[in-house]
Amino acid sequence: KVIEVDDDKKLLPFFDKRMSADVPADSLGEEFKGYVMQISGGNDKQGFPMKQGVLCNHRVRLLFKKGMSCYRERRKGCRKRKSVRGCVVGPDLSVMSLIIIKKGPEELPGLTDNQMPRRLGPKRASNIRKLFNLEKQDDVRKFVVRRVTEKKPQGKAPKIQRLITPRLLQRKRFFKSQIRKRMELSKKLKQDYAKRHAEYKQEQKELRASEVAKKKKKEHKE
């Protein structure tokens, strides 16, 4: 929800505060009494976004790469120098984003007066069990939260993650048996190699002994 504030005096408690700082919102009006807001971001009058970690209240040009906020990589490995606004709040901001941390006694129309239902239910099997207080032997697939849409009146259900099925157990058993077979084969190959190595050593020993015997015989004749 957008709330327009024309009087700068109301915004004085927010000035010189950094992003993710908690600020009491009593100065915004009577209906905000008791509310505590967290500064989550904003834009200056030219539309440049605030960036967390830039400790100033003016614009700076930074070199951005993949994974940094305020930047979307267009080509792989591409870096770009862009202008961003520092994370300290000042009078040059045109928009400031706030999150309600603590609710006051009065309701705010369009914000806290109506309960918005969760659009999506849990997806992970353990979280579905936790939500419906299920036992381990209960079938999770019967309890998944379905969402009715215009295209699918029968309902749209998410694919359950980390679901233990007979197919998964069979695959697990197959992988384990493959590992066991590989281990047995390597063990057998190792034994065969050791046996053949011992035989080769014995052959070499006998060959050397026979050569020595021949040499001695030759020397004795002379």
Short mmCIF file of C-alpha atoms in Angstrom, two decimals:
data_model
loop_
_atom_site.label_atom_id
_atom_site.label_comp_id
_atom_site.label_asym_id
_atom_site.label_seq_id
_atom_site.Cartn_x
_atom_site.Cartn_y
_atom_site.Cartn_z
CA LYS A 1 0.00 0.00 0.00
CA VAL A 2 1.28 3.50 -0.89
CA ILE A 3 0.91 6.28 1.70
CA GLU A 4 1.79 9.80 0.55
CA VAL A 5 3.46 12.08 3.12
CA ASP A 6 3.89 15.73 2.10
CA ASP A 7 5.14 17.08 5.44
CA ASP A 8 8.91 16.49 5.87
CA LYS A 9 8.60 16.98 9.64
CA LYS A 10 6.71 13.69 9.87
CA LEU A 11 9.66 11.92 8.21
CA LEU A 12 12.37 13.43 10.47
CA PRO A 13 12.70 10.27 12.66
CA PHE A 14 13.53 8.27 9.49
CA PHE A 15 16.32 10.61 8.30
CA ASP A 16 19.95 9.42 8.81
CA LYS A 17 18.69 5.90 9.56
CA ARG A 18 20.09 2.96 7.61
CA MET A 19 18.25 0.21 5.75
CA SER A 20 16.91 -2.60 8.01
CA ALA A 21 16.79 -0.17 10.99
CA ASP A 22 13.67 -0.23 13.20
CA VAL A 23 11.95 3.17 13.56
CA PRO A 24 8.80 4.08 15.58
CA ALA A 25 6.11 5.32 13.16
CA ASP A 26 4.24 7.56 15.67
CA SER A 27 5.28 10.72 13.77
CA LEU A 28 3.38 9.65 10.61
CA GLY A 29 -0.03 10.18 12.24
CA GLU A 30 -2.40 9.15 15.03
CA GLU A 31 -3.37 5.89 13.31
CA PHE A 32 0.34 4.81 13.31
CA LYS A 33 0.70 5.16 17.08
CA GLY A 34 2.48 2.13 18.58
CA TYR A 35 3.64 0.84 15.20
CA VAL A 36 7.32 0.06 14.60
CA MET A 37 8.54 0.00 11.00
CA GLN A 38 11.67 -1.48 9.43
CA ILE A 39 13.24 0.37 6.49
CA SER A 40 13.56 -2.18 3.66
CA GLY A 41 14.60 0.09 0.78
CA GLY A 42 13.59 2.97 -1.42
CA ASN A 43 14.28 5.05 -4.52
CA ASP A 44 15.55 8.59 -4.95
CA LYS A 45 13.80 11.24 -7.09
CA GLN A 46 15.58 10.05 -10.25
CA GLY A 47 14.53 6.43 -9.61
CA PHE A 48 17.87 4.97 -8.47
CA PRO A 49 17.39 2.21 -5.84
CA MET A 50 18.93 2.13 -2.37
CA LYS A 51 21.57 -0.57 -1.91
CA GLN A 52 22.31 -2.24 1.43
CA GLY A 53 25.94 -1.85 2.56
CA VAL A 54 26.66 1.46 0.76
CA LEU A 55 27.01 3.70 3.83
CA CYS A 56 26.19 7.12 2.38
CA ASN A 57 23.11 9.25 1.59
CA HIS A 58 23.97 10.05 -2.05
CA ARG A 59 24.49 8.25 -5.35
CA VAL A 60 27.61 6.23 -6.15
CA ARG A 61 28.73 4.27 -9.21
CA LEU A 62 29.67 0.68 -8.39
CA LEU A 63 30.88 -2.26 -10.46
CA PHE A 64 28.24 -5.01 -10.27
CA LYS A 65 28.52 -8.72 -11.01
CA LYS A 66 26.19 -11.73 -10.84
CA GLY A 67 24.62 -12.31 -7.44
CA MET A 68 24.67 -8.69 -6.28
CA SER A 69 21.45 -6.82 -5.52
CA CYS A 70 20.24 -4.08 -7.91
CA TYR A 71 21.77 -5.95 -10.88
CA ARG A 72 20.53 -8.64 -13.29
CA GLU A 73 23.14 -10.33 -15.48
CA ARG A 74 22.26 -10.12 -19.19
CA ARG A 75 25.24 -12.12 -20.49
CA LYS A 76 27.25 -14.78 -18.68
CA GLY A 77 30.25 -13.35 -16.83
CA CYS A 78 29.27 -9.78 -17.66
CA ARG A 79 30.04 -7.00 -15.13
CA LYS A 80 28.58 -3.52 -15.27
CA ARG A 81 29.13 -0.18 -13.55
CA LYS A 82 25.81 1.25 -12.34
CA SER A 83 24.57 4.14 -10.22
CA VAL A 84 22.90 3.24 -6.92
CA ARG A 85 21.75 5.27 -3.94
CA GLY A 86 23.38 4.69 -0.53
CA CYS A 87 21.49 2.92 2.26
CA VAL A 88 21.20 6.00 4.54
CA VAL A 89 17.78 7.70 4.40
CA GLY A 90 17.71 11.37 3.38
CA PRO A 91 15.28 14.05 2.12
CA ASP A 92 16.11 13.26 -1.55
CA LEU A 93 14.09 10.00 -1.51
CA SER A 94 10.83 9.89 -3.44
CA VAL A 95 9.75 6.41 -2.24
CA MET A 96 10.62 4.52 0.95
CA SER A 97 9.64 0.90 1.53
CA LEU A 98 8.70 -0.08 5.09
CA ILE A 99 7.83 -3.36 6.80
CA ILE A 100 5.56 -3.49 9.88
CA ILE A 101 7.58 -5.05 12.71
CA LYS A 102 5.22 -4.27 15.58
CA LYS A 103 1.48 -3.63 15.31
CA GLY A 104 -0.15 -0.77 17.20
CA PRO A 105 -3.59 -0.71 18.88
CA GLU A 106 -5.37 0.77 15.83
CA GLU A 107 -5.97 -1.03 12.53
CA LEU A 108 -4.63 0.45 9.29
CA PRO A 109 -7.20 0.30 6.47
CA GLY A 110 -5.95 -1.84 3.59
CA LEU A 111 -3.00 -3.17 5.61
CA THR A 112 -3.91 -4.81 8.92
CA ASP A 113 -7.73 -4.74 8.87
CA ASN A 114 -8.18 -7.85 6.68
CA GLN A 115 -6.57 -11.29 6.89
CA MET A 116 -5.09 -12.45 3.59
CA PRO A 117 -5.18 -16.26 3.25
CA ARG A 118 -2.06 -18.11 2.19
CA ARG A 119 -2.20 -18.67 -1.55
CA LEU A 120 -0.01 -21.76 -1.49
CA GLY A 121 0.26 -24.63 0.98
CA PRO A 122 3.45 -26.43 2.00
CA LYS A 123 5.27 -28.48 -0.63
CA ARG A 124 7.72 -30.58 1.37
CA ALA A 125 6.38 -33.87 2.78
CA SER A 126 7.65 -33.18 6.33
CA ASN A 127 6.03 -29.71 6.35
CA ILE A 128 2.66 -31.15 5.21
CA ARG A 129 2.87 -33.71 8.06
CA LYS A 130 3.67 -30.89 10.47
CA LEU A 131 0.72 -28.75 9.27
CA PHE A 132 -1.90 -31.52 9.50
CA ASN A 133 -0.25 -33.31 12.49
CA LEU A 134 0.08 -36.58 10.58
CA GLU A 135 1.77 -39.83 11.57
CA LYS A 136 4.61 -41.36 9.57
CA GLN A 137 2.36 -44.05 8.05
CA ASP A 138 -0.30 -41.55 6.84
CA ASP A 139 -0.44 -40.85 3.09
CA VAL A 140 0.74 -37.25 2.56
CA ARG A 141 -0.66 -37.12 -1.00
CA LYS A 142 -4.24 -37.00 0.32
CA PHE A 143 -3.54 -33.90 2.41
CA VAL A 144 -1.74 -31.69 -0.13
CA VAL A 145 -3.33 -28.21 -0.48
CA ARG A 146 -5.00 -27.88 -3.89
CA ARG A 147 -5.58 -24.51 -5.58
CA VAL A 148 -8.59 -24.05 -7.86
CA THR A 149 -7.97 -21.99 -11.01
CA GLU A 150 -10.12 -21.06 -14.03
CA LYS A 151 -8.20 -23.37 -16.35
CA LYS A 152 -8.14 -26.27 -13.87
CA PRO A 153 -11.41 -26.47 -11.90
CA GLN A 154 -10.36 -29.86 -10.44
CA GLY A 155 -7.52 -28.07 -8.64
CA LYS A 156 -3.82 -27.57 -9.02
CA ALA A 157 -1.51 -29.39 -6.59
CA PRO A 158 2.26 -28.97 -6.16
CA LYS A 159 4.70 -31.83 -6.67
CA ILE A 160 5.50 -33.11 -3.18
CA GLN A 161 9.21 -32.91 -2.39
CA ARG A 162 11.14 -35.55 -0.36
CA LEU A 163 8.26 -38.00 -0.63
CA ILE A 164 9.27 -41.60 0.19
CA THR A 165 7.64 -43.86 -2.42
CA PRO A 166 8.15 -47.57 -3.25
CA ARG A 167 9.80 -46.47 -6.51
CA LEU A 168 12.30 -44.30 -4.63
CA LEU A 169 13.10 -47.15 -2.21
CA GLN A 170 13.56 -49.54 -5.15
CA ARG A 171 15.94 -47.06 -6.80
CA LYS A 172 17.83 -46.71 -3.53
CA ARG A 173 18.14 -50.50 -3.21
CA PHE A 174 19.33 -50.71 -6.83
CA PHE A 175 22.04 -48.07 -6.24
CA LYS A 176 23.17 -49.85 -3.06
CA SER A 177 23.35 -53.20 -4.88
CA GLN A 178 25.38 -51.54 -7.67
CA ILE A 179 27.85 -50.20 -5.11
CA ARG A 180 28.03 -53.63 -3.42
CA LYS A 181 28.68 -55.35 -6.77
CA ARG A 182 31.42 -52.85 -7.63
CA MET A 183 33.05 -53.38 -4.23
CA GLU A 184 32.92 -57.20 -4.61
CA LEU A 185 34.35 -56.97 -8.14
CA SER A 186 37.21 -54.69 -7.03
CA LYS A 187 37.93 -57.04 -4.10
CA LYS A 188 38.04 -60.06 -6.45
CA LEU A 189 40.28 -58.21 -8.93
CA LYS A 190 42.60 -57.23 -6.08
CA GLN A 191 42.83 -60.86 -4.90
CA ASP A 192 43.47 -62.09 -8.47
CA TYR A 193 46.17 -59.46 -8.91
CA ALA A 194 47.84 -60.41 -5.59
CA LYS A 195 47.74 -64.12 -6.56
CA ARG A 196 49.19 -63.48 -10.03
CA HIS A 197 51.82 -61.14 -8.57
CA ALA A 198 52.92 -63.84 -6.11
CA GLU A 199 53.09 -66.39 -8.95
CA TYR A 200 55.16 -64.00 -11.07
CA LYS A 201 57.57 -63.37 -8.18
CA GLN A 202 57.96 -67.13 -7.68
CA GLU A 203 58.59 -67.64 -11.42
CA GLN A 204 61.22 -64.89 -11.41
CA LYS A 205 62.87 -66.42 -8.33
CA GLU A 206 63.00 -69.86 -9.93
CA LEU A 207 64.35 -68.40 -13.20
CA ARG A 208 67.06 -66.51 -11.32
CA ALA A 209 67.97 -69.65 -9.31
CA SER A 210 68.23 -71.73 -12.48
CA GLU A 211 70.45 -69.09 -14.11
CA VAL A 212 72.72 -69.02 -11.04
CA ALA A 213 72.89 -72.86 -11.05
CA LYS A 214 73.85 -72.88 -14.74
CA LYS A 215 76.55 -70.27 -14.12
CA LYS A 216 78.00 -72.27 -11.21
CA LYS A 217 77.97 -75.48 -13.28
CA LYS A 218 79.82 -73.68 -16.08
CA GLU A 219 82.44 -72.31 -13.67
CA HIS A 220 82.90 -75.79 -12.08
CA LYS A 221 83.58 -77.38 -15.52
CA GLU A 222 86.22 -74.78 -16.27
#
